[in-house]
Amino acid sequence: GENVEQHPSTLSVQEGDSAVIKCTYSDSASNYFPWYKQELGKRPQLIIDIRSNVGEKKDQRIAVTLNKTAKHFSLHITETQPEDSAVYFCAASLSSGNTGKLIFGQGTTLQVKP
Amino acid sequence: ETGVTQSPTHLIKTRGQQVTLRCSSQSGHNTVSWYQQALGQGPQFIFQYYREEENGRGNFPPRFSGLQFPNYSSELNVNALELDDSALYLCASSSTGGEKLFFGSGTQLSVL
């Protein structure tokens, strides 16, 4: 079945360093790839997303890259700050056209040390 | 603009009981999706409702059922609760054809 694998499961960086989280997906028909940030006890919040017709997207300190051929996509956070500490989830759409139906990765716990 | 709201926030049930969780979608959104998030895991897709009909279902048994009302709010019903049903249940809304999901804060269900 469809699957999204996310690595690493935990990531610890010093404030100001960069953080990279990687995901692979199995369904070649997936065409939408969002990233969510979930702070402890709070709702997942969409931080950035990318569609399959785009290779890279940037929004201030965060960027996402997509390699459709390899079925890989990654989240890059530059100049990390303590408030970036949270669990990050990648997701892929459940085949093309199935809006709102996502397969999530297992999550990466990011800790930014001051 | 009103965000996605869910009730109750916490719920404790015993095995075999039934539970109903409620969700109000964000204003302007007509599609509601439900997800189950076990501790330390990513959310898992349960099903989606659009125009009061089920529009896709994940790998969940029939004892998980739902409803959507004309005002786009939705309910998730779980019958014959099992211990493994203990999880955070998230509701997310989106607009027609919209890919972006906006999540509620969830209902934490504990089955004892």
XYZ file of N, CA and C in Angstrom:
678
model
N 0.820 -1.203 0.000
C 0.000 0.000 0.000
C 0.849 1.245 0.000
N 0.179 2.387 -0.038
C 0.893 3.655 -0.047
C 1.617 3.875 1.278
N 2.781 4.499 1.195
C 3.612 4.657 2.375
C 4.457 5.916 2.248
N 4.696 6.587 3.380
C 5.627 7.714 3.432
C 6.597 7.433 4.574
N 7.878 7.438 4.228
C 8.907 7.232 5.254
C 9.630 8.546 5.516
N 9.866 8.830 6.794
C 10.432 10.112 7.192
C 11.656 9.869 8.075
N 12.723 10.636 7.801
C 13.967 10.521 8.566
C 14.593 11.903 8.770
N 15.275 12.143 9.885
C 15.405 11.226 11.027
C 14.169 11.303 11.928
N 14.086 10.455 12.922
C 12.961 10.516 13.847
C 13.186 11.617 14.885
N 14.459 11.883 15.209
C 14.776 12.998 16.095
C 15.971 13.747 15.526
N 15.996 15.049 15.769
C 17.050 15.901 15.242
C 17.306 17.010 16.243
N 18.558 17.145 16.646
C 18.935 18.184 17.599
C 19.977 19.080 16.954
N 19.731 20.386 16.935
C 20.667 21.332 16.322
C 20.864 22.510 17.258
N 21.946 23.222 17.033
C 22.209 24.458 17.772
C 21.467 25.603 17.091
N 21.019 26.526 17.906
C 20.357 27.714 17.366
C 21.247 28.354 16.291
N 20.621 28.672 15.160
C 21.360 29.292 14.068
C 21.806 28.302 13.005
N 21.877 27.029 13.366
C 22.245 26.002 12.382
C 21.056 25.700 11.478
N 21.317 24.904 10.438
C 20.251 24.453 9.530
C 19.773 23.071 9.938
N 18.532 22.764 9.582
C 17.954 21.445 9.838
C 17.342 20.925 8.538
N 17.548 19.638 8.279
C 17.004 19.024 7.074
C 16.260 17.746 7.457
N 15.042 17.613 6.981
C 14.227 16.419 7.220
C 13.850 15.849 5.860
N 13.997 14.532 5.721
C 13.789 13.908 4.416
C 12.642 12.908 4.447
N 11.915 12.845 3.341
C 10.807 11.899 3.202
C 10.857 11.235 1.838
N 10.416 9.981 1.805
C 10.216 9.287 0.546
C 8.778 8.776 0.507
N 8.210 8.720 -0.680
C 6.841 8.250 -0.825
C 6.790 7.133 -1.848
N 5.725 6.339 -1.780
C 5.676 5.150 -2.636
C 4.739 5.308 -3.835
N 3.695 6.141 -3.699
C 2.689 6.246 -4.752
C 3.110 7.268 -5.804
N 3.450 6.800 -6.977
C 3.929 7.705 -8.028
C 2.834 8.668 -8.496
N 1.577 8.388 -8.133
C 0.484 9.284 -8.519
C 0.301 10.447 -7.539
N 0.986 10.404 -6.401
C 0.892 11.509 -5.444
C 1.381 12.783 -6.110
N 0.645 13.886 -5.909
C 1.043 15.130 -6.579
C 1.037 16.347 -5.666
N 0.834 16.119 -4.367
C 0.794 17.250 -3.435
C 1.487 16.827 -2.150
N 2.423 17.685 -1.675
C 3.297 17.298 -0.574
C 3.376 18.434 0.446
N 2.572 18.365 1.493
C 2.616 19.407 2.528
C 3.516 19.004 3.698
N 3.928 19.999 4.435
C 4.662 19.791 5.689
C 3.876 20.462 6.815
N 3.754 19.730 7.935
C 3.025 20.244 9.090
C 3.957 20.310 10.293
N 3.734 21.330 11.108
C 4.455 21.492 12.376
C 3.454 21.298 13.502
N 3.798 20.447 14.464
C 2.891 20.202 15.573
C 3.627 20.407 16.890
N 3.258 21.447 17.597
C 3.814 21.673 18.925
C 3.057 20.820 19.920
N 3.677 20.567 21.050
C 3.124 19.650 22.040
C 1.715 20.063 22.456
N 0.769 19.156 22.290
C -0.601 19.413 22.698
C -1.380 20.326 21.779
N -0.813 20.634 20.610
C -1.507 21.554 19.697
C -1.826 20.876 18.367
N -2.571 21.591 17.549
C -2.987 21.050 16.270
C -1.839 21.095 15.266
N -1.815 20.173 14.295
C -0.834 20.292 13.207
C -1.112 21.557 12.404
N -0.060 22.292 12.084
C -0.218 23.523 11.310
C 0.594 23.412 10.032
N -0.043 23.741 8.921
C 0.618 23.712 7.623
C 1.673 24.817 7.571
N 2.920 24.438 7.268
C 3.974 25.448 7.202
C 4.440 25.710 5.771
N 4.379 24.719 4.919
C 4.751 24.890 3.523
C 4.262 23.678 2.752
N 3.995 23.862 1.477
C 3.578 22.731 0.650
C 4.128 22.900 -0.750
N 4.141 21.814 -1.512
C 4.668 21.854 -2.871
C 3.872 20.895 -3.733
N 3.657 21.266 -4.984
C 2.977 20.406 -5.925
C 4.000 19.758 -6.837
N 3.580 18.682 -7.488
C 4.548 17.870 -8.233
C 5.102 18.548 -9.467
N 4.495 19.650 -9.898
C 5.015 20.341 -11.070
C 6.062 21.402 -10.717
N 6.461 21.424 -9.445
C 7.445 22.393 -8.959
C 8.561 21.630 -8.263
N 9.810 22.057 -8.463
C 10.941 21.346 -7.855
C 11.365 21.900 -6.518
N 11.072 23.183 -6.294
C 11.526 23.811 -5.072
C 10.601 24.975 -4.732
N 10.399 25.198 -3.425
C 9.586 26.327 -2.979
C 10.182 26.850 -1.683
N 10.212 28.166 -1.555
C 10.833 28.766 -0.370
C 9.896 29.785 0.253
N 9.911 29.843 1.586
C 9.134 30.839 2.312
C 9.961 31.276 3.511
N 10.640 32.382 3.361
C 11.519 32.928 4.399
C 12.566 31.883 4.791
N 12.543 31.382 6.021
C 13.612 30.473 6.462
C 13.353 29.003 6.127
N 12.213 28.713 5.563
C 11.926 27.318 5.246
C 11.818 27.117 3.742
N 12.230 25.940 3.300
C 12.174 25.601 1.888
C 11.871 24.118 1.767
N 11.249 23.761 0.677
C 10.983 22.359 0.389
C 11.484 22.052 -1.016
N 12.114 20.893 -1.175
C 12.562 20.437 -2.482
C 11.890 19.111 -2.789
N 11.639 18.872 -4.056
C 10.964 17.651 -4.490
C 11.722 17.045 -5.660
N 11.998 15.751 -5.556
C 12.591 14.991 -6.656
C 11.579 13.913 -7.024
N 10.773 14.183 -8.043
C 9.698 13.270 -8.418
C 10.221 11.934 -8.912
N 11.334 11.970 -9.606
C 11.889 10.734 -10.166
C 12.277 9.774 -9.048
N 12.931 10.325 -8.046
C 13.380 9.501 -6.913
C 12.310 9.354 -5.845
N 11.198 10.080 -5.972
C 10.116 10.088 -4.978
C 10.631 10.518 -3.613
N 11.442 11.572 -3.620
C 11.987 12.138 -2.393
C 11.529 13.585 -2.265
N 11.277 14.037 -1.051
C 11.100 15.459 -0.818
C 11.659 15.789 0.562
N 12.128 17.007 0.704
C 12.845 17.394 1.917
C 12.412 18.771 2.398
N 12.511 18.948 3.705
C 12.257 20.241 4.343
C 13.577 20.793 4.843
N 13.849 22.053 4.524
C 15.078 22.705 4.954
C 14.692 23.915 5.801
N 15.227 23.978 7.005
C 15.016 25.147 7.857
C 16.385 25.772 8.115
N 16.534 27.028 7.754
C 17.803 27.725 7.978
C 17.679 28.637 9.186
N 18.817 28.988 9.750
C 18.881 29.899 10.908
C 17.860 29.504 11.965
N 17.939 28.260 12.412
C 16.939 27.746 13.335
C 16.892 28.557 14.631
N 15.681 28.623 15.184
C 15.435 29.351 16.424
C 14.757 28.408 17.410
N 14.867 28.664 18.718
C 14.242 27.769 19.703
C 12.751 27.530 19.442
N 12.053 28.519 18.916
C 10.618 28.351 18.639
C 10.342 27.422 17.458
N 11.393 27.002 16.752
C 11.220 25.993 15.695
C 11.112 24.590 16.290
N 11.411 24.443 17.583
C 11.329 23.135 18.238
C 9.885 22.642 18.211
N 9.697 21.448 17.645
C 8.352 20.874 17.472
C 8.513 19.524 16.770
N 7.381 18.872 16.527
C 7.381 17.669 15.682
C 6.942 18.087 14.285
N 7.695 17.681 13.294
C 7.399 18.009 11.904
C 6.957 16.742 11.171
N 5.881 16.862 10.423
C 5.356 15.739 9.641
C 5.362 16.107 8.161
N 5.857 15.181 7.346
C 5.668 15.315 5.910
C 4.434 14.495 5.530
N 3.876 14.774 4.384
C 2.704 14.040 3.914
C 2.677 14.046 2.396
N 1.992 13.056 1.851
C 1.805 12.970 0.400
C 0.338 12.692 0.135
N -0.163 13.263 -0.959
C -1.566 13.050 -1.288
C -1.788 11.590 -1.667
N -2.964 11.073 -1.289
C -3.333 9.696 -1.615
C -3.770 9.651 -3.064
N -2.822 9.524 -3.969
C -3.013 9.494 -5.415
C -3.555 10.820 -5.918
N -3.468 10.979 -7.201
C -3.798 12.251 -7.812
C -5.279 12.563 -7.692
N -5.594 13.791 -7.383
C -6.984 14.228 -7.368
C -7.723 13.967 -6.080
N -7.145 13.212 -5.178
C -7.842 12.925 -3.927
C -7.535 14.010 -2.910
N -8.140 15.166 -3.104
C -7.828 16.287 -2.235
C -8.265 16.004 -0.801
N -7.429 16.436 0.126
C -7.751 16.287 1.531
C -7.420 14.936 2.099
N -6.924 14.021 1.276
C -6.591 12.689 1.779
C -5.083 12.542 1.697
N -4.463 12.482 2.862
C -3.009 12.500 2.937
C -2.483 11.273 3.672
N -1.290 10.849 3.263
C -0.534 9.850 4.030
C 0.593 10.612 4.704
N 0.696 10.440 6.016
C 1.699 11.164 6.791
C 2.896 10.270 7.101
N 4.051 10.916 7.220
C 5.217 10.240 7.745
C 5.088 10.091 9.257
N 6.085 9.448 9.855
C 6.034 9.161 11.282
C 6.399 10.348 12.157
N 6.942 11.391 11.558
C 7.278 12.592 12.313
C 8.745 12.676 12.679
N 9.243 13.907 12.776
C 10.601 14.196 13.230
C 10.520 15.191 14.379
N 11.072 14.817 15.520
C 11.102 15.735 16.652
C 12.360 16.581 16.535
N 12.161 17.875 16.297
C 13.283 18.807 16.151
C 13.473 19.560 17.456
N 14.692 19.516 17.959
C 15.039 20.284 19.154
C 16.108 21.296 18.770
N 15.841 22.564 19.006
C 16.803 23.624 18.726
C 17.321 24.130 20.067
N 18.606 23.927 20.281
C 19.208 24.302 21.567
C 19.694 25.734 21.510
N 19.327 26.543 22.520
C 19.746 27.955 22.509
C 21.258 28.082 22.728
N -12.672 35.146 10.406
C -12.733 33.757 9.905
C -12.637 32.799 11.086
N -13.588 31.844 11.168
C -13.599 30.895 12.267
C -12.828 29.669 11.865
N -11.941 29.190 12.759
C -11.166 28.009 12.452
C -11.948 26.747 12.732
N -11.280 25.597 12.574
C -11.894 24.299 12.809
C -11.993 24.071 14.319
N -13.173 23.726 14.774
C -13.358 23.468 16.201
C -13.849 22.043 16.413
N -13.370 21.417 17.473
C -13.749 20.045 17.794
C -14.207 19.950 19.242
N -15.142 19.024 19.461
C -15.594 18.776 20.834
C -15.936 17.298 21.005
N -15.757 16.752 22.213
C -15.088 17.414 23.339
C -13.572 17.401 23.139
N -12.840 18.021 24.052
C -11.382 18.022 23.938
C -10.795 16.726 24.479
N -11.411 16.193 25.502
C -10.963 14.934 26.099
C -12.171 14.062 26.396
N -11.944 12.751 26.339
C -13.025 11.800 26.557
C -12.435 10.500 27.084
N -13.070 9.944 28.093
C -12.654 8.639 28.605
C -13.821 7.672 28.481
N -13.578 6.545 27.859
C -14.612 5.531 27.655
C -14.055 4.170 28.062
N -14.943 3.211 28.206
C -14.499 1.845 28.483
C -14.717 0.984 27.243
N -13.971 -0.076 27.188
C -14.027 -1.003 26.051
C -15.463 -1.463 25.801
N -15.860 -1.477 24.536
C -17.196 -1.908 24.163
C -18.200 -0.776 24.026
N -17.879 0.383 24.613
C -18.807 1.516 24.512
C -18.746 2.153 23.126
N -19.613 3.138 22.938
C -19.688 3.881 21.686
C -19.366 5.347 21.970
N -18.814 6.038 20.978
C -18.453 7.437 21.184
C -18.778 8.249 19.926
N -19.154 9.501 20.147
C -19.401 10.436 19.044
C -18.542 11.672 19.237
N -17.769 12.002 18.228
C -16.918 13.190 18.247
C -17.464 14.174 17.219
N -17.328 15.469 17.521
C -17.927 16.492 16.674
C -16.904 17.483 16.145
N -17.219 18.018 14.964
C -16.296 18.932 14.300
C -17.077 19.991 13.529
N -16.676 21.238 13.702
C -17.221 22.329 12.885
C -16.113 22.805 11.956
N -16.421 22.830 10.674
C -15.389 23.185 9.700
C -15.120 24.683 9.702
N -13.988 25.044 9.141
C -13.643 26.455 8.993
C -14.648 27.097 8.049
N -14.988 28.350 8.305
C -15.985 29.019 7.461
C -15.509 29.022 6.013
N -16.450 28.699 5.123
C -16.124 28.656 3.699
C -15.631 27.294 3.231
N -15.421 26.359 4.162
C -14.959 25.019 3.804
C -16.114 24.031 3.834
N -16.221 23.201 2.774
C -17.337 22.266 2.702
C -16.905 20.803 2.782
N -15.626 20.563 2.958
C -15.108 19.193 2.998
C -14.448 18.950 4.346
N -14.775 17.815 4.955
C -14.221 17.473 6.269
C -13.549 16.109 6.186
N -12.334 16.042 6.694
C -11.599 14.781 6.750
C -11.287 14.466 8.202
N -11.319 13.212 8.548
C -10.999 12.766 9.909
C -9.726 11.939 9.900
N -8.907 12.174 10.914
C -7.646 11.457 11.054
C -7.505 10.943 12.486
N -6.834 9.804 12.620
C -6.498 9.243 13.929
C -4.995 9.376 14.134
N -4.591 9.952 15.268
C -3.164 10.087 15.549
C -2.831 9.366 16.847
N -2.212 8.214 16.732
C -1.755 7.485 17.914
C -0.513 8.175 18.467
N -0.224 7.938 19.719
C 0.890 8.599 20.393
C 2.205 8.327 19.671
N 2.908 9.388 19.323
C 4.203 9.253 18.664
C 4.142 8.892 17.184
N 2.961 8.950 16.596
C 2.792 8.585 15.193
C 2.245 9.762 14.390
N 2.303 9.620 13.083
C 1.669 10.608 12.220
C 0.176 10.329 12.114
N -0.607 11.341 11.762
C -2.055 11.127 11.586
C -2.335 10.096 10.490
N -3.385 9.293 10.707
C -3.816 8.310 9.699
C -5.208 8.669 9.207
N -5.382 8.669 7.902
C -6.654 9.044 7.279
C -7.740 8.013 7.597
N -8.862 8.498 8.144
C -9.998 7.614 8.430
C -10.996 7.684 7.273
N -11.573 8.850 7.057
C -12.464 9.080 5.911
C -12.672 10.567 5.707
N -13.341 10.871 4.587
C -13.620 12.253 4.218
C -15.098 12.377 3.864
N -15.674 13.527 4.189
C -17.059 13.811 3.834
C -17.142 15.061 2.975
N -17.944 14.947 1.922
C -18.171 16.065 1.004
C -19.626 15.984 0.566
N -20.327 17.109 0.649
C -21.742 17.142 0.293
C -22.524 16.036 1.007
N -22.212 15.859 2.275
C -22.927 14.939 3.178
C -22.745 13.469 2.811
N -21.784 13.184 1.918
C -21.527 11.795 1.533
C -20.083 11.436 1.867
N -19.845 10.177 2.206
C -18.479 9.714 2.395
C -17.765 9.738 1.046
N -16.600 10.359 1.036
C -15.839 10.555 -0.199
C -14.438 10.000 -0.020
N -14.354 8.715 0.211
C -13.047 8.098 0.400
C -12.864 7.651 1.838
N -12.200 6.516 1.996
C -12.026 5.922 3.307
C -10.648 5.285 3.396
N -10.032 5.402 4.542
C -8.751 4.753 4.791
C -8.976 3.340 5.294
N -7.940 2.752 5.841
C -7.978 1.367 6.276
C -8.519 1.246 7.703
N -9.786 1.590 7.865
C -10.450 1.517 9.169
C -11.705 0.663 9.040
N -12.033 -0.118 10.099
C -13.193 -1.023 10.024
C -14.510 -0.252 10.010
N -15.615 -0.942 9.640
C -16.929 -0.292 9.542
C -17.441 0.273 10.856
N -16.869 -0.133 12.004
C -17.361 0.430 13.256
C -16.962 1.912 13.402
N -16.120 2.376 12.500
C -15.841 3.811 12.386
C -16.783 4.346 11.314
N -17.675 5.235 11.691
C -18.616 5.794 10.733
C -18.734 7.290 10.965
N -19.350 7.967 10.015
C -19.430 9.412 10.142
C -20.675 9.984 9.506
N -20.823 11.270 9.726
C -21.920 12.030 9.137
C -21.412 13.412 8.808
N -22.017 14.022 7.783
C -21.806 15.447 7.564
C -23.173 16.093 7.442
N -23.316 17.249 8.012
C -24.600 17.944 8.053
C -24.626 19.067 7.011
N -25.832 19.595 6.705
C -25.932 20.648 5.679
C -25.052 21.860 5.961
N -24.747 22.127 7.231
C -23.879 23.278 7.535
C -22.399 22.886 7.478
N -22.104 21.697 6.955
C -20.760 21.154 6.745
C -20.098 20.642 8.011
N -20.727 20.784 9.158
C -20.158 20.179 10.362
C -20.229 18.658 10.223
N -19.480 17.968 11.069
C -19.369 16.528 10.901
C -19.269 15.823 12.241
N -19.631 14.562 12.230
C -19.478 13.693 13.404
C -18.684 12.460 13.019
N -17.890 11.975 13.965
C -17.223 10.684 13.839
C -17.787 9.801 14.938
N -18.295 8.639 14.566
C -18.831 7.681 15.520
C -17.959 6.430 15.518
N -17.657 5.951 16.708
C -16.910 4.702 16.822
C -17.700 3.776 17.746
N -18.066 2.617 17.218
C -18.793 1.609 18.002
C -17.828 0.574 18.544
N -18.304 -0.147 19.573
C -17.546 -1.274 20.128
C -16.082 -0.904 20.344
N -15.860 0.131 21.142
C -14.511 0.661 21.344
C -13.535 -0.414 21.816
N -12.333 -0.323 21.260
C -11.235 -1.210 21.638
C -10.125 -0.362 22.256
N -9.255 -1.040 23.026
C -8.167 -0.312 23.688
C -7.310 0.449 22.676
N -7.096 -0.161 21.501
C -6.254 0.455 20.464
C -6.887 1.685 19.828
N -8.139 1.943 20.146
C -8.785 3.152 19.615
C -8.348 4.399 20.381
N -7.627 4.206 21.475
C -7.113 5.337 22.243
C -6.155 6.135 21.358
N -6.468 7.404 21.142
C -5.680 8.230 20.223
C -6.226 9.649 20.229
N -5.526 10.523 19.531
C -6.016 11.868 19.263
C -6.756 11.821 17.927
N -7.995 12.252 17.916
C -8.787 12.265 16.693
C -8.857 13.692 16.169
N -8.326 13.852 14.967
C -8.219 15.173 14.360
C -9.215 15.308 13.224
N -9.847 16.450 13.183
C -10.725 16.805 12.077
C -10.015 17.890 11.276
N -10.138 17.831 9.967
C -9.535 18.852 9.124
C -10.543 19.270 8.062
N -10.585 20.540 7.760
C -11.500 20.988 6.707
C -10.715 21.577 5.545
N -11.362 21.568 4.393
C -10.767 22.138 3.195
C -11.900 22.621 2.298
N -11.550 23.441 1.330
C -12.553 23.945 0.403
C -12.679 22.985 -0.770
N -13.681 23.162 -1.601
C -13.901 22.282 -2.753
C -12.664 22.249 -3.628
N -12.139 21.058 -3.842
C -10.946 20.922 -4.662
C -9.688 21.451 -4.009
N -9.831 21.929 -2.794
C -8.673 22.501 -2.118
C -7.807 21.422 -1.504
N -6.518 21.573 -1.640
C -5.610 20.562 -1.091
C -5.187 20.887 0.333
N -5.200 22.163 0.669
C -4.702 22.553 1.997
C -5.695 22.137 3.067
N -5.197 21.385 4.040
C -6.013 20.959 5.166
C -5.739 21.853 6.361
N -6.817 22.228 7.035
C -6.701 23.014 8.262
C -7.280 22.175 9.396
N -6.430 21.879 10.371
C -6.802 20.958 11.426
C -7.403 21.654 12.630
N -8.295 20.914 13.299
C -8.745 21.313 14.621
C -7.741 20.846 15.656
N -8.015 21.184 16.911
C -7.098 20.815 17.987
C -7.253 19.370 18.434
N -8.307 18.717 17.978
C -8.438 17.295 18.239
C -9.232 16.945 19.487
N -9.664 15.690 19.519
C -10.281 15.100 20.708
C -9.393 13.958 21.165
N -8.930 14.032 22.394
C -8.097 12.966 22.954
C -9.015 11.911 23.561
N -9.055 10.745 22.954
C -9.912 9.653 23.415
C -9.067 8.606 24.139
N -9.471 8.287 25.339
C -8.818 7.218 26.098
C -9.831 6.105 26.314
N -9.468 4.880 25.943
C -10.335 3.722 26.125
C -9.707 2.823 27.189
N -10.457 2.611 28.269
C -9.920 1.830 29.395
C -10.520 0.433 29.448
